[in-house]
Coordinates of C-alpha atoms and ligand atoms in Angstrom, one line a residue:
X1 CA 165.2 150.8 96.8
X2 CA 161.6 149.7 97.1
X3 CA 158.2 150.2 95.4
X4 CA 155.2 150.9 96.6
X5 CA 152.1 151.6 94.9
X6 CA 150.0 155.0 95.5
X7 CA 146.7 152.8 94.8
X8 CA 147.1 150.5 97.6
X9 CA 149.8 152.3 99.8
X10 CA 152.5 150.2 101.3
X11 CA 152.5 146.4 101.9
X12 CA 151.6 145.4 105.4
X13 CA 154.3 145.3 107.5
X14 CA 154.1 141.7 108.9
X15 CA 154.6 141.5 112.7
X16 CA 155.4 138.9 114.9
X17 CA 154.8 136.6 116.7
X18 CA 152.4 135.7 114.2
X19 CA 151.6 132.1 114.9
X20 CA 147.3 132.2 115.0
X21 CA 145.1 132.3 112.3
X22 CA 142.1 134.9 113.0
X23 CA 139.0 132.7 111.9
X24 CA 136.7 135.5 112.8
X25 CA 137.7 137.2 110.0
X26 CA 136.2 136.9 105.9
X27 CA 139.3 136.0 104.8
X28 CA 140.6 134.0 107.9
X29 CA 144.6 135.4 107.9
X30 CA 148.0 135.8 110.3
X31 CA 148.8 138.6 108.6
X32 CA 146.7 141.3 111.1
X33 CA 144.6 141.8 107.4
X34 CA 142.0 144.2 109.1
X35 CA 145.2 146.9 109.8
X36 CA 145.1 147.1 106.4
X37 CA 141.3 148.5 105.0
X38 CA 142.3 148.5 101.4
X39 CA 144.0 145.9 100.7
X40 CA 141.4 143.6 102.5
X41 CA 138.7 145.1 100.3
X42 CA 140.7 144.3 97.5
X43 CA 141.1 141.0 98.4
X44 CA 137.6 140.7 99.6
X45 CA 136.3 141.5 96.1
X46 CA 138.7 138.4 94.8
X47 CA 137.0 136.3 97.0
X48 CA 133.6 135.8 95.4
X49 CA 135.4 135.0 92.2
X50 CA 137.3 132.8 93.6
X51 CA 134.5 130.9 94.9
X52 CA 132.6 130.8 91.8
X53 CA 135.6 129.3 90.1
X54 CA 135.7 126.7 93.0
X55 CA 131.9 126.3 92.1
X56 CA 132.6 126.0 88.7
X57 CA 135.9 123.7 88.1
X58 CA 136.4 122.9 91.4
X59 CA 135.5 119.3 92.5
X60 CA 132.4 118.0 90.4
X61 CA 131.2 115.4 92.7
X62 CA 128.0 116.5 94.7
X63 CA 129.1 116.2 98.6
X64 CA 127.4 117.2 101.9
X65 CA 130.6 117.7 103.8
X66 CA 134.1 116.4 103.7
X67 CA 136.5 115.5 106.7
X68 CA 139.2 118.3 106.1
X69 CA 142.2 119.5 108.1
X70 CA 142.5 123.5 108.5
X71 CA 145.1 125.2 109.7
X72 CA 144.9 126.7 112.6
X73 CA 147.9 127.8 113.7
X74 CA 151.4 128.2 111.7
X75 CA 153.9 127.4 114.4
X76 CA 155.7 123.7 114.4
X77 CA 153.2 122.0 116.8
X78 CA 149.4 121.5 116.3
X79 CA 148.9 123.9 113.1
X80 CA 145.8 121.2 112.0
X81 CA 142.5 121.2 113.0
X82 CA 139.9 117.9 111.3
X83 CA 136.2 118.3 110.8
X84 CA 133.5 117.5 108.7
X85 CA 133.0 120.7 106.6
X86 CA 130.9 121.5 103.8
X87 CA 134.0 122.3 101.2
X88 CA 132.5 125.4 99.7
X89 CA 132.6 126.5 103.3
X90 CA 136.3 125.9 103.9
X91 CA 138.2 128.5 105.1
X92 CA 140.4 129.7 102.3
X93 CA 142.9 131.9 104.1
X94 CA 146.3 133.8 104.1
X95 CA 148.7 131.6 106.1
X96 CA 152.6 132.8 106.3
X97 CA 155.2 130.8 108.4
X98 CA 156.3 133.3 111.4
X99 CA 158.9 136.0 111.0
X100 CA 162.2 136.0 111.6
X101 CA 163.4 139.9 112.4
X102 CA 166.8 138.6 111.5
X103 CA 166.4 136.9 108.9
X104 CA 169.6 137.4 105.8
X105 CA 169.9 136.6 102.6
X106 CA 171.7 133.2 102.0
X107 CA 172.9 133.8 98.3
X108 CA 173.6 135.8 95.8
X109 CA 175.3 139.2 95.3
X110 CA 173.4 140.3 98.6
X111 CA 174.6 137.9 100.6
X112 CA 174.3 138.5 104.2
X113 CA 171.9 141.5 103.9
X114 CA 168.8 142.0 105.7
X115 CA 166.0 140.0 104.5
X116 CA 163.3 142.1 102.1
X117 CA 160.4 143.2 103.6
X118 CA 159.6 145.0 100.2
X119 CA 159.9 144.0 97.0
X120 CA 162.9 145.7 95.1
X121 CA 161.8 148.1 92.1
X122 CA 164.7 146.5 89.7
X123 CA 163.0 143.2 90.8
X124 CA 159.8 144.0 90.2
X125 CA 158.9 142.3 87.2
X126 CA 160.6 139.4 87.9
X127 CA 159.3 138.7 91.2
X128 CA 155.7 138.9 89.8
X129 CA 156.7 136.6 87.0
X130 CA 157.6 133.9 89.5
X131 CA 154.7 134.2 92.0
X132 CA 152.1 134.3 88.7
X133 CA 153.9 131.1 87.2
X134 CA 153.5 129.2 90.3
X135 CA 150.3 130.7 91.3
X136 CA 148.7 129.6 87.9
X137 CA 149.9 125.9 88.8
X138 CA 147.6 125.7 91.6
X139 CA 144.2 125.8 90.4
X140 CA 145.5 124.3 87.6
X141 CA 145.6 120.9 89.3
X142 CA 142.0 121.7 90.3
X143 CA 140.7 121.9 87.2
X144 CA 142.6 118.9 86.1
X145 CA 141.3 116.6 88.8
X146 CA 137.9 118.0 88.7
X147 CA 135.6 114.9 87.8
X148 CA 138.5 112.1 89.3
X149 CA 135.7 111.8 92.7
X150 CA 133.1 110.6 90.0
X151 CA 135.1 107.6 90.5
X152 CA 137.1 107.7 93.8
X153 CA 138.0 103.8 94.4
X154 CA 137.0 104.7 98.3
X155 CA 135.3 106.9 100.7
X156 CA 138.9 107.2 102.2
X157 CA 140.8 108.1 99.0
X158 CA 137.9 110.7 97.7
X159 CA 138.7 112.0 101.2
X160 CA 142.3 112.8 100.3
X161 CA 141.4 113.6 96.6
X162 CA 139.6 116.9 98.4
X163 CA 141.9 117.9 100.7
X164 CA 144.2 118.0 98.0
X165 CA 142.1 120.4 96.2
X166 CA 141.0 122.3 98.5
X167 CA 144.7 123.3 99.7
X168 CA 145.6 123.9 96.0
X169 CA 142.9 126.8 96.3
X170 CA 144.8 127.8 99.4
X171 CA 147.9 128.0 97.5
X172 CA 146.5 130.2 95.0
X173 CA 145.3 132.0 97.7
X174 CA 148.8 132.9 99.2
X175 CA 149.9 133.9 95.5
X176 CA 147.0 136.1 94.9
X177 CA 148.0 137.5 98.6
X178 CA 151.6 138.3 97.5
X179 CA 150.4 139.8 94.0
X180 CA 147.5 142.2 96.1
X181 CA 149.9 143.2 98.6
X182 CA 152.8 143.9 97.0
X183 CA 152.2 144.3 93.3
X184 CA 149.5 147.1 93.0
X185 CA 147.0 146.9 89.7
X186 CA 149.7 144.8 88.2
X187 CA 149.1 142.4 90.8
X188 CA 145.9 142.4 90.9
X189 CA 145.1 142.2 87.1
X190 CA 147.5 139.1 87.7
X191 CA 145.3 137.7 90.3
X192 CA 142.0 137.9 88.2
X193 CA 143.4 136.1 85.5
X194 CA 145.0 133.3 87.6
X195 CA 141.1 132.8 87.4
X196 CA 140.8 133.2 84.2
X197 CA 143.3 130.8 82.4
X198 CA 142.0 127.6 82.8
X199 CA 143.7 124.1 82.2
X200 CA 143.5 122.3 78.7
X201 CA 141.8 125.8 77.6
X202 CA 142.7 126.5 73.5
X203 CA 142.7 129.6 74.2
X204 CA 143.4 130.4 77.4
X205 CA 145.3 127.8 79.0
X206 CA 147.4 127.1 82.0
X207 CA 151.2 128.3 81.4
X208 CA 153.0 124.8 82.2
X209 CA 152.5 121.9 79.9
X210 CA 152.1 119.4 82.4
X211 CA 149.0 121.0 84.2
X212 CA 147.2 120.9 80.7
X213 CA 147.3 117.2 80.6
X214 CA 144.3 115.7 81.6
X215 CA 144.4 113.5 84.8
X216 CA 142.2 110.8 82.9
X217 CA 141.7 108.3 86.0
X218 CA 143.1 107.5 89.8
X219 CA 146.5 105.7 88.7
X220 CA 147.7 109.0 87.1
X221 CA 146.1 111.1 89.7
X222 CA 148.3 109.1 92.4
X223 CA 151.2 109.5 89.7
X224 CA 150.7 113.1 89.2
X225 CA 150.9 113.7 93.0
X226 CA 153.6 111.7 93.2
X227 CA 155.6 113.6 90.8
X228 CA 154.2 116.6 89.3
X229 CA 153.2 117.7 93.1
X230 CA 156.9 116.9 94.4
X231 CA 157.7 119.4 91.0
X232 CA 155.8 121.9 93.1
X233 CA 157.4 121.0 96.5
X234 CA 161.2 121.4 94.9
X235 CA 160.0 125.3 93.2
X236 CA 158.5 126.1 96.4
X237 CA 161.4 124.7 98.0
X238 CA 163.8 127.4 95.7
X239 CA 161.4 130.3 96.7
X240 CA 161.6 129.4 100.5
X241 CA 164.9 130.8 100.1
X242 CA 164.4 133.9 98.1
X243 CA 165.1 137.0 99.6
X244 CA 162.1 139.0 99.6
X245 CA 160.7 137.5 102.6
X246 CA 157.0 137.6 102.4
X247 CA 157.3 135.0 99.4
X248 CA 159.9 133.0 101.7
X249 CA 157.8 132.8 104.7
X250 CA 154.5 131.8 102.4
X251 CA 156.4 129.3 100.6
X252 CA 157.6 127.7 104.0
X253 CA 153.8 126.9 105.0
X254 CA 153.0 125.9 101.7
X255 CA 155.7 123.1 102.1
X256 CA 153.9 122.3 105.2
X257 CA 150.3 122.0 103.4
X258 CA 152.6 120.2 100.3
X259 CA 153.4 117.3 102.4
X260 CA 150.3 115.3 102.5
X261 CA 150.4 115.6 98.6
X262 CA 153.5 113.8 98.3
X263 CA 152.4 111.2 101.0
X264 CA 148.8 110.8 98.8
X265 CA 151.1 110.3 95.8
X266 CA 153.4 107.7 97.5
X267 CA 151.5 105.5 99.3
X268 CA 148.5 105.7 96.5
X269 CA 150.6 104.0 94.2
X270 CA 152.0 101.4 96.7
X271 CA 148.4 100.4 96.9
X272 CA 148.2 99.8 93.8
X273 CA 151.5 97.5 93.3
X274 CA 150.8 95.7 96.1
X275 CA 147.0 94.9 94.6
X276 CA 148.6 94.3 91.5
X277 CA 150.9 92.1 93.2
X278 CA 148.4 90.0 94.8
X279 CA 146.5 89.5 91.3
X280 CA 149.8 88.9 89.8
X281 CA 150.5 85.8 92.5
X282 CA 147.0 84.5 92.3
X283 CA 147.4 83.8 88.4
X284 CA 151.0 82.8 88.2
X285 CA 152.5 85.4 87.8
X286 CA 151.1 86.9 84.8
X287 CA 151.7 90.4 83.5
X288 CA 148.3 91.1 81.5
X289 CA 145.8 91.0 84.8
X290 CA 143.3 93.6 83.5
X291 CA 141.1 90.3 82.7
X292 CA 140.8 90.1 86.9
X293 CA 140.3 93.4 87.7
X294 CA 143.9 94.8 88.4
X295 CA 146.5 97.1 86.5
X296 CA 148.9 95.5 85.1
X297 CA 152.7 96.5 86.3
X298 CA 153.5 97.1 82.5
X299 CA 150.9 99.8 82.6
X300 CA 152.0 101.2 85.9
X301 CA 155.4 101.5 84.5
X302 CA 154.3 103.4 81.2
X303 CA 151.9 105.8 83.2
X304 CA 155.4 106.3 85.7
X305 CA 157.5 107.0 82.5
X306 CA 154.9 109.4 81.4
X307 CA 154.8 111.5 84.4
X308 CA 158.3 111.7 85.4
X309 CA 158.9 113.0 81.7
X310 CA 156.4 115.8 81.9
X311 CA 157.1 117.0 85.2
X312 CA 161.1 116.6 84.2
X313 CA 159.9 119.2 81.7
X314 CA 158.8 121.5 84.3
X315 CA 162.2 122.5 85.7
X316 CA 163.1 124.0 81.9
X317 CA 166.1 124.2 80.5
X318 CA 169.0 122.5 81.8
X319 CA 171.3 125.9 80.9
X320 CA 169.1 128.8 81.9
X321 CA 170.6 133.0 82.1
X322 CA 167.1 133.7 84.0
X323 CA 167.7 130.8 86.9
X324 CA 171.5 132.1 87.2
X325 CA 170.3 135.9 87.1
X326 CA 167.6 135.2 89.8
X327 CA 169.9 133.4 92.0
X328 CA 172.2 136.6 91.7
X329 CA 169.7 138.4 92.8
X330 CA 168.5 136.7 95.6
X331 CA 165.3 135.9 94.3
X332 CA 165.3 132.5 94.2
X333 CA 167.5 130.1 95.7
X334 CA 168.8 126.2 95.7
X335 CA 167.2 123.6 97.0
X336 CA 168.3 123.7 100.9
X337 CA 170.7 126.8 100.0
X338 CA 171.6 127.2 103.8
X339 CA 173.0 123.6 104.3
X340 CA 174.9 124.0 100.8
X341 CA 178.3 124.2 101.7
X342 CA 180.3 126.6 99.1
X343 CA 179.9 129.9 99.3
X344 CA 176.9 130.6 98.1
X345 CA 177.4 132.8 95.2
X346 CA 179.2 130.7 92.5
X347 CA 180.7 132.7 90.6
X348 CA 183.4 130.4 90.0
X349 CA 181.5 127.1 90.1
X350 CA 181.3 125.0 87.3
X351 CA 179.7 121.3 86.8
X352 CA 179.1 118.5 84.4
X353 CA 176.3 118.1 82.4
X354 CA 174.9 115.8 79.7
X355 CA 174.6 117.2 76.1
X356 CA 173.5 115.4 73.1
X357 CA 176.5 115.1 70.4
X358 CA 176.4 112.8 67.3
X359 CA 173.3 110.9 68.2
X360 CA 175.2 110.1 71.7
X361 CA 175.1 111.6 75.0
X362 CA 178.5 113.2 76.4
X363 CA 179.6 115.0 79.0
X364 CA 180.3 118.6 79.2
X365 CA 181.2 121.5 81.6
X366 CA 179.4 124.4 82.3
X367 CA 179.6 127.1 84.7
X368 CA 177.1 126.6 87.9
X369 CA 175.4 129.8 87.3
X370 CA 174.2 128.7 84.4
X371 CA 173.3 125.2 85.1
X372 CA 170.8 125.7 88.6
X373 CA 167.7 124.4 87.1
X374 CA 169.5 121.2 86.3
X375 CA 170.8 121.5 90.2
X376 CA 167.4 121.4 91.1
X377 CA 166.1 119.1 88.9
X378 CA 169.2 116.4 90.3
X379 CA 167.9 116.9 93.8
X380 CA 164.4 115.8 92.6
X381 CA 165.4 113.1 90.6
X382 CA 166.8 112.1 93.9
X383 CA 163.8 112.1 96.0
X384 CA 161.9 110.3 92.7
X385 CA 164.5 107.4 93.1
X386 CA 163.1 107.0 97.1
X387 CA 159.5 106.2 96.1
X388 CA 160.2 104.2 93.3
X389 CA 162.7 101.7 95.7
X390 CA 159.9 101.5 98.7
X391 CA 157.6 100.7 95.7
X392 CA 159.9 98.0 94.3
X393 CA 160.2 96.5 98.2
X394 CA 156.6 95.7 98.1
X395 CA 157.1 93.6 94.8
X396 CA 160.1 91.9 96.6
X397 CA 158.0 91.6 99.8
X398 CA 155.3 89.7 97.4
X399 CA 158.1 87.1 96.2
X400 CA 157.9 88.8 92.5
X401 CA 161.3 89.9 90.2
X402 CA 159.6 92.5 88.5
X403 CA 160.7 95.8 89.4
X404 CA 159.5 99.4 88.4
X405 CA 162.0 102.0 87.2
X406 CA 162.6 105.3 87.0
X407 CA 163.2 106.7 82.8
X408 CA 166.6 107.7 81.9
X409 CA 166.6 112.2 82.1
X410 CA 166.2 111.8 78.7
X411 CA 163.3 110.2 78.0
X412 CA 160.3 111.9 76.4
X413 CA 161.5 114.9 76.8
X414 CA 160.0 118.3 75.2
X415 CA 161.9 120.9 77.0
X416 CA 165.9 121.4 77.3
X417 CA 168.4 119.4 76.2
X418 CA 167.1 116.5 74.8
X419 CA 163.7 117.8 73.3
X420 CA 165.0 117.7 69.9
X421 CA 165.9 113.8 70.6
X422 CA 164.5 110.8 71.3
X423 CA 166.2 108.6 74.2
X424 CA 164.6 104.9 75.6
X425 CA 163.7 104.9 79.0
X426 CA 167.4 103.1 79.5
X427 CA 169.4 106.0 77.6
X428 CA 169.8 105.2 74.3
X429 CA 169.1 107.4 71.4
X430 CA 167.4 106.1 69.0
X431 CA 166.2 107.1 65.2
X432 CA 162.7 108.4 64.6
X433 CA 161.8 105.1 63.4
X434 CA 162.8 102.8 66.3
X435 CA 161.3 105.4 68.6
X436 CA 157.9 105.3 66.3
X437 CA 158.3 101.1 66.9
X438 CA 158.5 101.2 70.3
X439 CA 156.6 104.0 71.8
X440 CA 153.7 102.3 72.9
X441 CA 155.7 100.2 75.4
X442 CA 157.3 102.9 77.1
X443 CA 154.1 105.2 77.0
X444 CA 150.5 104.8 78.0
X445 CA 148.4 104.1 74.7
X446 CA 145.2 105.2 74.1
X447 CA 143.9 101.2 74.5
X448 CA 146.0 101.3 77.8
X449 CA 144.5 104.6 79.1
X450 CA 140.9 102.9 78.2
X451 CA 141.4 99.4 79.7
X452 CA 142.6 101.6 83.4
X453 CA 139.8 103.6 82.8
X454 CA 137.5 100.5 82.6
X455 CA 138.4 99.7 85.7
X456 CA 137.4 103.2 87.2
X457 CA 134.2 102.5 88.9
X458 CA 133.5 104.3 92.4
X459 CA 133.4 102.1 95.5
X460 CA 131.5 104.5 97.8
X461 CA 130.7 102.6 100.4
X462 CA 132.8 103.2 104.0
X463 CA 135.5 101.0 104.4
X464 CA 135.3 99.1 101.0
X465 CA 138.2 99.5 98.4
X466 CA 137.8 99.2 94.5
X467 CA 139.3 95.9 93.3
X468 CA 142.2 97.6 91.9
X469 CA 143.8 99.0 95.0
X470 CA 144.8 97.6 98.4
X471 CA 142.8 99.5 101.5
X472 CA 146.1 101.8 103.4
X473 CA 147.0 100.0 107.2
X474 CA 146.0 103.5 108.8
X475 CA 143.7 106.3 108.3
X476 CA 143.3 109.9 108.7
X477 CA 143.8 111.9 112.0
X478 CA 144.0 108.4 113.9
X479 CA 140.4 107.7 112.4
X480 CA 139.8 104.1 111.4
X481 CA 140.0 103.2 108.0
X482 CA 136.1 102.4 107.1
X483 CA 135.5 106.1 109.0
X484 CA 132.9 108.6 107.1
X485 CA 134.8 110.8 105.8
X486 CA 132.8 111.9 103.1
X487 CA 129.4 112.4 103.1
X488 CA 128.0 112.3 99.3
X489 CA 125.4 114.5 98.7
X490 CA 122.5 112.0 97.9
X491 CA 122.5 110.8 101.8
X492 CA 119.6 112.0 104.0
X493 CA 117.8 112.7 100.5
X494 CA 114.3 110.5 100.7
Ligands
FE2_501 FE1 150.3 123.5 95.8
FE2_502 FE1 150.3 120.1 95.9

């Protein structure tokens, strides 16, 4: 059973091979948009407001052009393209990976059926519920890091701070595409207030906690795409799998795009333990090194407890009816559901999960249906753990004992399980009081946030690094490190 809307007629029919992106095009696209008059119009009309939300809370910091990568084709080899683009001139487009005719459903009670082409009328409402929730994270981020390039500790990190952001917009782009083609004036009421909402707004803000947080300076910025991206990389990776297929295949080259988030993330805070590192060694070994110009591991550690917690909070509740109802339905699946070996329904599953009893935390089983935000939350906690080790090599490689570590599940928690609890980054749970004693160790304080902060001024000069961070050993593309790859407004102005 499908539904279509009589306003906008059926969804495009996507055809392959699809692998090229047509750049002659408004709205460059592989999705043959011109077949399809109305909908491009529709989309077309979204497009200037888009734009004057990118003018708006997009990036603040006046640049002449930017060296970005846009895609140019979808397929596994050469999909990137570099240049030096003005970035209100990039080309936002509609990118989905290529079809597969055969594609089935892995899970769920239609296991083995024919992929969706459209979306399911009993469906309906859910579908759209998940593409608006994930569409609203991506400007979101947007808005959040809008000033950060104000202070961009290099020419080469301001480069990736944009390329970033402007691939977020493309993101919301392939939501908005889903909601116009397939939702009808639903969708497209959604779309315009993906616009509207706006992080940190009283009273309209973003839907998830974590993307109303301010990103107050680069060390969280490098945090939050460390982990609050890789949030986005594990829910994309759970809609890759759904079974309406138009969401699977945009997913799948949004995980491409995704990537260079999670490397930003990674190797932006190895920078900075390494820097601190050096400091560290060049004044015996002392912890407090803000006096010389570097962040002190203590504070590195409270901003990593701090954004682990908040993006733990994003995968909600551990027990969830909706997570186990849209696996059932094929809507959205586990993390790598087709290398899962069981048989992909679970009805009969159970697990083990951790409960709060008596001010301890126990054990208890649970049926797997229930329990498949927790199952994806596990595999991310996994991947956490991989940065956090190559991170803690550099200290060893720099002859120091200190190590960073990942919170206990937990820890500073407002959502699931233990909201209603306070747990120490090592497990324990503790009393209101102890936690009101020793919160300021595990989380970044306002005096911590400011000292970082302090240290925030912008080194915009090619090649050179702010004090506070070592320069990466390679650049972009194969471009040397001291490349242009920004060019700030104020050059060629006499
Ligand atoms: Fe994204
Ligand atoms: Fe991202």
């Amino acid at each position: 059973m499908t539904q279509t809307d009589d306003r906008t007629g059926d969804a495009p029919a996507p055809t392959g091979p699809l692998s090229k992106i047509d750049y002659s095009e408004r709205i460059p696209n592989n999705v043959n948009l011109n077949d399809d008059r109305r909908l491009q119009r529709a989309l077309e009309g979204w497009q200037p407001k888009f734009l004057d939300w990118w003018k708006t809370l997009g990036p603040a910091l006046p640049t002449k052009d930017v060296y970005l990568r846009t895609a140019i084709a979808v397929g596994r080899d050469g999909w990137a393209h570099f240049d030096h683009v003005p970035m209100e001139e990039y080309r936002w487009g509609i990118f989905l990976a290529e079809q597969n005719p055969d594609r089935k459903v892995s899970f769920g009670k239609h296991l083995g059926k024919p992929a969706w082409q459209e979306v399911p009328g009993e469906h309906r409402a859910d579908l759209m519920r998940l593409i608006v929730v994930q569409g609203d994270t991506e400007p979101a981020s947007v808005e959040q890091q809008r000033v950060l390039g104000n202070t961009a500790p290099s020419i080469y990190d301001l480069r990736n701070l944009f390329q970033v952001n402007v691939e977020e917009g493309r993101h919301l782009w392939a939501m908005v595409y889903l909601l116009h083609a397939y939702f009808g004036r639903e969708g497209r009421e959604e779309a315009e207030q993906l616009l509207k909402r706006n992080s940190g707004d009283l009273d309209a803000p973003r839907i998830l906690g974590a993307f109303n947080e301010e990103t107050t300076d680069w060390l969280q910025f490098f945090m939050f795409t460390y982990f609050t991206d890789r949030d986005g990389k594990y829910q994309l990776g759970t809609l890759k799998e759904s079974a309406f297929d138009p969401l699977a295949r945009t997913c799948e080259f949004m995980l491409k795009e995704e990537a260079h988030h999670m490397f930003v993330g990674t190797t932006g805070v190895q920078r900075i333990v390494e820097k601190t590192a050096e400091i560290m060694n060049a004044h015996g070994g002392v912890d407090d090194i803000f006096e010389h110009g570097g962040i002190p591991l203590s504070v590195i550690q409270k901003y990593l407890n701090f954004q682990f917690s908040v993006s733990m909070d994003l995968f909600g509740s551990e027990q969830s009816t909706n997570a186990g109802n849209y696996y059932s339905s094929g809507l959205k699946g586990r993390w790598q559901e087709t290398r899962r070996k069981d048989d992909h329904v679970l009805l009969e599953d159970v697990r083990m999960m951790n409960v709060v009893e008596d001010g301890a935390i126990v054990e208890r089983e649970v049926p797997m249906l229930s329990a498949l935000n927790l199952d994806l939350r596990d595999e991310y906690v996994a991947d956490c753990a991989n940065g956090v080790r190559r991170w803690n090599q550099a200290l060893e490689d720099a002859g120091l004992e200190e190590r960073l570590l990942l919170p206990h599940e937990g820890f500073n928690r407002r959502v699931g399980v233990y909201a209603n609890h306070h747990v120490s980054p090592e497990g324990e749970v503790l009393d209101d009081e102890t936690w009101a004693a020793k919160v300021d160790g595990w989380l970044p304080s306002a005096e911590d946030r400011q000292a970082v902060a302090d240290l925030m001024v912008p080194e915009y000069e090619y090649g050179k690094f702010a004090g506070w961070i070592a320069p990466p050993n390679t650049g972009i593309n194969d471009q040397p490190v001291e490349f242009d790859y920004v060019h700030l407004a104020e050059e060629g102005l006499a």
